[in-house]
């Protein structure tokens, strides 16, 4: 890395002009939304502790993602300017994110199965749909690759899946799953589906050549393979959970190895190449996600017939969920925002 320009100065592969980021009082709307969301989230935690706000602990992870992580992550992604096809969804997502997140929080506190709960989730579904349109616009503007950009696109495209499962949870629709699984799937796609691919793509830029491709070395090819497995594995795990325990376990194993491999690259090559504070945040994120992937592997192994359960769902919520939220997603997204300047 020593023969490259500083990481903070690296630019994405050029495509076309980008949408200007909406600002208020000279500040990015996404930054202001993330700060305000942080304050609101802390208020929710306080209200949950003293019993004045009827939100389950797992719902606090959803609230954190909607109020803080989505504006943080979406705010650092460059969206190509392409008439109204992308500009309108982009502005709608940026401006509508805050109010939609508040409506989603209210939905989590509303009676499950009520019309009010379902209606309150619809703004978030619209906002995440707009984010997905931005991801599609990025993808079509480039016509494909390179891999870090595809990972970013995937994060934007996956997030409506999270909103869809939250709508199902609000409606009391669980299909053939336990109700908690539907809610946890909504959580999963905010973190593993949105935050993880964004971080992989945004930090992966630092590891690429000037044309956006990974070097034709063993480590470069391994990082490229890990990026592909992470992007595809998120979907394969969901398919496995739905249809086949064997597919689920194989997908989780491959996903775990890929994430751990990328985390090692972060620690070895990205952390030393960036400024101290974002480097520290990325180091915390890399170590944290290795721990959460080990827990995910232990949990998935129990889906095979005759395999004892190594960790329960409540334990996964407590340890996997909390470390993913505060050890990985929040530090990593803060780091990439700091690297942008």
Short mmCIF file of N, CA, C and O in Angstrom, two decimals, residues 2-79:
data_model
loop_
_atom_site.label_atom_id
_atom_site.label_comp_id
_atom_site.label_asym_id
_atom_site.label_seq_id
_atom_site.Cartn_x
_atom_site.Cartn_y
_atom_site.Cartn_z
N UNK A 2 2.09 1.15 0.30
CA UNK A 2 2.91 2.34 0.46
C UNK A 2 3.12 3.09 -0.83
O UNK A 2 3.42 4.29 -0.82
N UNK A 3 2.99 2.41 -2.00
CA UNK A 3 3.21 3.08 -3.26
C UNK A 3 1.94 3.68 -3.83
O UNK A 3 1.91 4.15 -4.96
N UNK A 4 0.89 3.72 -3.05
CA UNK A 4 -0.36 4.26 -3.53
C UNK A 4 -0.62 5.61 -2.90
O UNK A 4 -0.04 5.96 -1.87
N UNK A 5 -1.56 6.34 -3.51
CA UNK A 5 -1.97 7.60 -2.93
C UNK A 5 -2.71 7.33 -1.63
O UNK A 5 -3.21 6.23 -1.40
N UNK A 6 -2.84 8.34 -0.73
CA UNK A 6 -3.54 8.13 0.53
C UNK A 6 -4.96 7.64 0.30
O UNK A 6 -5.63 8.04 -0.65
N UNK A 7 -5.42 6.77 1.23
CA UNK A 7 -6.73 6.14 1.04
C UNK A 7 -7.86 7.15 0.95
O UNK A 7 -8.80 6.98 0.20
N UNK A 8 -7.79 8.21 1.74
CA UNK A 8 -8.87 9.19 1.74
C UNK A 8 -8.99 9.88 0.40
O UNK A 8 -10.02 10.46 0.07
N UNK A 9 -7.92 9.86 -0.42
CA UNK A 9 -7.95 10.55 -1.70
C UNK A 9 -8.41 9.66 -2.83
O UNK A 9 -8.59 10.13 -3.95
N UNK A 10 -8.56 8.36 -2.58
CA UNK A 10 -8.97 7.45 -3.64
C UNK A 10 -10.38 7.77 -4.09
O UNK A 10 -11.26 8.02 -3.29
N UNK A 11 -10.63 7.72 -5.37
CA UNK A 11 -11.94 8.02 -5.92
C UNK A 11 -12.55 6.76 -6.52
O UNK A 11 -11.83 5.86 -6.95
N UNK A 12 -13.90 6.67 -6.56
CA UNK A 12 -14.52 5.56 -7.25
C UNK A 12 -14.24 5.62 -8.73
O UNK A 12 -13.86 6.66 -9.26
N UNK A 13 -14.42 4.50 -9.42
CA UNK A 13 -14.23 4.47 -10.86
C UNK A 13 -15.20 5.45 -11.50
O UNK A 13 -16.40 5.42 -11.21
N UNK A 14 -14.75 6.37 -12.35
CA UNK A 14 -15.64 7.38 -12.91
C UNK A 14 -16.74 6.75 -13.74
O UNK A 14 -16.54 5.78 -14.46
N UNK A 15 -17.93 7.29 -13.64
CA UNK A 15 -19.04 6.86 -14.49
C UNK A 15 -19.61 8.08 -15.19
O UNK A 15 -19.41 8.29 -16.36
N UNK A 16 -20.27 8.93 -14.48
CA UNK A 16 -20.86 10.13 -15.03
C UNK A 16 -20.99 11.11 -13.89
O UNK A 16 -20.53 10.84 -12.78
N UNK A 17 -21.58 12.28 -14.13
CA UNK A 17 -21.73 13.25 -13.05
C UNK A 17 -22.67 12.68 -12.00
O UNK A 17 -23.54 11.86 -12.28
N UNK A 18 -22.48 13.11 -10.75
CA UNK A 18 -23.25 12.55 -9.65
C UNK A 18 -24.26 13.57 -9.15
O UNK A 18 -24.11 14.78 -9.32
N UNK A 19 -25.31 13.05 -8.50
CA UNK A 19 -26.33 13.92 -7.93
C UNK A 19 -25.72 14.74 -6.79
O UNK A 19 -25.01 14.18 -5.95
N UNK A 20 -26.00 16.03 -6.74
CA UNK A 20 -25.53 16.81 -5.59
C UNK A 20 -26.23 16.35 -4.32
O UNK A 20 -27.43 16.04 -4.34
N UNK A 21 -25.50 16.29 -3.23
CA UNK A 21 -26.08 15.82 -1.98
C UNK A 21 -26.91 16.94 -1.35
O UNK A 21 -26.39 18.03 -1.12
N UNK A 22 -28.19 16.69 -1.06
CA UNK A 22 -29.03 17.73 -0.43
C UNK A 22 -28.42 18.21 0.89
O UNK A 22 -27.93 17.40 1.68
N UNK A 23 -28.48 19.52 1.09
CA UNK A 23 -27.91 20.11 2.30
C UNK A 23 -28.93 21.02 2.98
O UNK A 23 -29.83 21.56 2.34
N UNK A 24 -28.74 21.20 4.27
CA UNK A 24 -29.54 22.13 5.06
C UNK A 24 -28.59 22.86 5.99
O UNK A 24 -27.83 22.22 6.74
N UNK A 25 -28.60 24.18 5.91
CA UNK A 25 -27.69 25.00 6.72
C UNK A 25 -26.24 24.60 6.50
O UNK A 25 -25.42 24.62 7.42
N UNK A 26 -25.91 24.23 5.25
CA UNK A 26 -24.54 23.89 4.90
C UNK A 26 -24.13 22.48 5.24
O UNK A 26 -23.01 22.07 4.94
N UNK A 27 -25.00 21.73 5.88
CA UNK A 27 -24.68 20.35 6.27
C UNK A 27 -25.47 19.37 5.43
O UNK A 27 -26.59 19.65 5.00
N UNK A 28 -24.88 18.20 5.18
CA UNK A 28 -25.62 17.17 4.46
C UNK A 28 -26.86 16.76 5.24
O UNK A 28 -26.81 16.55 6.45
N UNK A 29 -27.95 16.60 4.52
CA UNK A 29 -29.18 16.16 5.16
C UNK A 29 -28.99 14.78 5.80
O UNK A 29 -29.50 14.51 6.89
N UNK A 30 -28.24 13.91 5.13
CA UNK A 30 -28.02 12.57 5.69
C UNK A 30 -27.25 12.62 7.00
O UNK A 30 -27.52 11.85 7.92
N UNK A 31 -26.27 13.52 7.09
CA UNK A 31 -25.53 13.66 8.34
C UNK A 31 -26.43 14.16 9.46
O UNK A 31 -26.42 13.65 10.59
N UNK A 32 -27.22 15.19 9.15
CA UNK A 32 -28.13 15.74 10.15
C UNK A 32 -29.15 14.69 10.59
O UNK A 32 -29.49 14.59 11.77
N UNK A 33 -29.62 13.90 9.63
CA UNK A 33 -30.59 12.86 9.95
C UNK A 33 -29.97 11.81 10.86
O UNK A 33 -30.61 11.34 11.81
N UNK A 34 -28.71 11.43 10.60
CA UNK A 34 -28.05 10.43 11.44
C UNK A 34 -27.83 10.96 12.85
O UNK A 34 -28.01 10.21 13.83
N UNK A 35 -27.47 12.22 12.98
CA UNK A 35 -27.26 12.80 14.31
C UNK A 35 -28.57 12.88 15.07
O UNK A 35 -28.67 12.48 16.24
N UNK A 36 -29.61 13.41 14.41
CA UNK A 36 -30.92 13.48 15.05
C UNK A 36 -31.43 12.09 15.39
O UNK A 36 -32.01 11.86 16.47
N UNK A 37 -31.21 11.14 14.48
CA UNK A 37 -31.63 9.77 14.73
C UNK A 37 -30.94 9.15 15.93
O UNK A 37 -31.55 8.38 16.68
N UNK A 38 -29.67 9.51 16.13
CA UNK A 38 -28.94 9.00 17.29
C UNK A 38 -29.57 9.48 18.59
O UNK A 38 -29.72 8.70 19.55
N UNK A 39 -29.95 10.75 18.62
CA UNK A 39 -30.58 11.31 19.82
C UNK A 39 -31.92 10.63 20.07
O UNK A 39 -32.25 10.25 21.21
N UNK A 40 -32.70 10.46 19.01
CA UNK A 40 -34.00 9.81 19.15
C UNK A 40 -33.83 8.37 19.61
O UNK A 40 -34.57 7.88 20.48
N UNK A 41 -32.83 7.68 19.06
CA UNK A 41 -32.61 6.29 19.44
C UNK A 41 -32.26 6.18 20.92
O UNK A 41 -32.76 5.28 21.61
N UNK A 42 -31.42 7.07 21.40
CA UNK A 42 -31.07 7.04 22.83
C UNK A 42 -32.31 7.28 23.69
O UNK A 42 -32.46 6.69 24.77
N UNK A 43 -33.20 8.15 23.20
CA UNK A 43 -34.46 8.36 23.91
C UNK A 43 -35.31 7.11 23.93
O UNK A 43 -35.96 6.80 24.94
N UNK A 44 -35.31 6.38 22.82
CA UNK A 44 -36.05 5.12 22.77
C UNK A 44 -35.50 4.11 23.77
O UNK A 44 -36.26 3.40 24.44
N UNK A 45 -34.18 4.04 23.85
CA UNK A 45 -33.56 3.12 24.80
C UNK A 45 -33.97 3.47 26.22
O UNK A 45 -34.37 2.59 27.01
N UNK A 46 -33.91 4.77 26.55
CA UNK A 46 -34.30 5.20 27.89
C UNK A 46 -35.77 4.87 28.16
O UNK A 46 -36.12 4.39 29.24
N UNK A 47 -36.62 5.11 27.16
CA UNK A 47 -38.04 4.82 27.32
C UNK A 47 -38.32 3.34 27.44
O UNK A 47 -39.26 2.92 28.15
N UNK A 48 -37.54 2.53 26.75
CA UNK A 48 -37.71 1.08 26.83
C UNK A 48 -37.29 0.56 28.20
O UNK A 48 -37.94 -0.32 28.77
N UNK A 49 -36.22 1.13 28.73
CA UNK A 49 -35.72 0.69 30.04
C UNK A 49 -36.73 0.99 31.15
O UNK A 49 -36.99 0.16 32.02
N UNK A 50 -37.31 2.20 31.11
CA UNK A 50 -38.26 2.54 32.19
C UNK A 50 -39.69 2.12 31.88
O UNK A 50 -40.61 2.36 32.68
N UNK A 51 -39.90 1.48 30.73
CA UNK A 51 -41.21 0.91 30.42
C UNK A 51 -42.21 1.86 29.81
O UNK A 51 -43.37 1.48 29.60
N UNK A 52 -41.83 3.08 29.51
CA UNK A 52 -42.79 4.04 28.94
C UNK A 52 -42.99 3.85 27.45
O UNK A 52 -43.98 4.32 26.89
N UNK A 53 -42.04 3.20 26.77
CA UNK A 53 -42.15 2.95 25.34
C UNK A 53 -42.20 1.44 25.12
O UNK A 53 -41.25 0.73 25.44
N UNK A 54 -43.31 0.94 24.56
CA UNK A 54 -43.50 -0.52 24.43
C UNK A 54 -42.82 -1.10 23.19
O UNK A 54 -43.47 -1.53 22.25
N UNK A 55 -41.50 -1.09 23.18
CA UNK A 55 -40.74 -1.65 22.06
C UNK A 55 -39.87 -2.79 22.56
O UNK A 55 -39.16 -2.64 23.56
N UNK A 56 -39.92 -3.92 21.87
CA UNK A 56 -39.09 -5.06 22.25
C UNK A 56 -37.62 -4.74 22.00
O UNK A 56 -37.30 -3.96 21.11
N UNK A 57 -36.73 -5.34 22.78
CA UNK A 57 -35.30 -5.06 22.61
C UNK A 57 -34.81 -5.29 21.18
O UNK A 57 -34.01 -4.51 20.66
N UNK A 58 -35.28 -6.35 20.50
CA UNK A 58 -34.82 -6.61 19.14
C UNK A 58 -35.24 -5.50 18.19
O UNK A 58 -34.55 -5.21 17.21
N UNK A 59 -36.37 -4.85 18.49
CA UNK A 59 -36.83 -3.76 17.63
C UNK A 59 -35.90 -2.55 17.72
O UNK A 59 -35.87 -1.72 16.80
N UNK A 60 -35.14 -2.46 18.79
CA UNK A 60 -34.18 -1.35 18.91
C UNK A 60 -33.08 -1.45 17.86
O UNK A 60 -32.54 -0.44 17.42
N UNK A 61 -32.74 -2.68 17.44
CA UNK A 61 -31.76 -2.84 16.37
C UNK A 61 -32.33 -2.33 15.04
O UNK A 61 -31.61 -1.74 14.23
N UNK A 62 -33.63 -2.57 14.81
CA UNK A 62 -34.28 -2.04 13.62
C UNK A 62 -34.27 -0.52 13.67
O UNK A 62 -33.96 0.15 12.67
N UNK A 63 -34.63 0.03 14.82
CA UNK A 63 -34.67 1.49 14.97
C UNK A 63 -33.30 2.11 14.75
O UNK A 63 -33.17 3.15 14.10
N UNK A 64 -32.25 1.47 15.27
CA UNK A 64 -30.90 1.99 15.07
C UNK A 64 -30.54 2.02 13.58
O UNK A 64 -29.96 2.98 13.08
N UNK A 65 -30.89 0.94 12.88
CA UNK A 65 -30.59 0.88 11.45
C UNK A 65 -31.32 1.97 10.69
O UNK A 65 -30.72 2.67 9.86
N UNK A 66 -32.62 2.12 10.95
CA UNK A 66 -33.43 3.09 10.21
C UNK A 66 -33.06 4.52 10.55
O UNK A 66 -32.98 5.39 9.67
N UNK A 67 -32.83 4.79 11.82
CA UNK A 67 -32.58 6.16 12.27
C UNK A 67 -31.15 6.62 12.04
O UNK A 67 -30.91 7.81 11.80
N UNK A 68 -30.19 5.71 12.11
CA UNK A 68 -28.77 6.11 12.10
C UNK A 68 -27.97 5.47 10.97
O UNK A 68 -27.30 6.17 10.20
N UNK A 69 -28.04 4.15 10.84
CA UNK A 69 -27.13 3.47 9.92
C UNK A 69 -27.48 3.71 8.46
O UNK A 69 -26.57 3.89 7.63
N UNK A 70 -28.75 3.70 8.12
CA UNK A 70 -29.12 3.92 6.71
C UNK A 70 -28.73 5.32 6.24
O UNK A 70 -28.11 5.46 5.17
N UNK A 71 -29.03 6.40 6.99
CA UNK A 71 -28.55 7.70 6.50
C UNK A 71 -27.04 7.81 6.46
O UNK A 71 -26.49 8.44 5.56
N UNK A 72 -26.35 7.19 7.41
CA UNK A 72 -24.89 7.21 7.39
C UNK A 72 -24.35 6.53 6.14
O UNK A 72 -23.49 7.06 5.43
N UNK A 73 -24.85 5.33 5.86
CA UNK A 73 -24.36 4.57 4.72
C UNK A 73 -24.77 5.16 3.39
O UNK A 73 -23.94 5.34 2.49
N UNK A 74 -26.05 5.50 3.25
CA UNK A 74 -26.54 6.05 1.99
C UNK A 74 -25.91 7.40 1.70
O UNK A 74 -25.71 7.78 0.54
N UNK A 75 -25.54 8.12 2.76
CA UNK A 75 -24.98 9.46 2.58
C UNK A 75 -23.61 9.49 1.96
O UNK A 75 -23.18 10.54 1.46
N UNK A 76 -22.89 8.36 1.95
CA UNK A 76 -21.54 8.36 1.38
C UNK A 76 -21.49 7.73 -0.01
O UNK A 76 -20.42 7.65 -0.61
N UNK A 77 -22.64 7.27 -0.49
CA UNK A 77 -22.68 6.62 -1.81
C UNK A 77 -22.93 7.65 -2.90
O UNK A 77 -23.82 8.50 -2.77
N UNK A 78 -22.12 7.59 -3.96
CA UNK A 78 -22.30 8.51 -5.09
C UNK A 78 -23.40 7.96 -6.00
O UNK A 78 -23.35 6.81 -6.42
N UNK A 79 -24.37 8.80 -6.30
CA UNK A 79 -25.48 8.41 -7.16
C UNK A 79 -25.37 9.18 -8.47
O UNK A 79 -25.30 10.41 -8.47
#
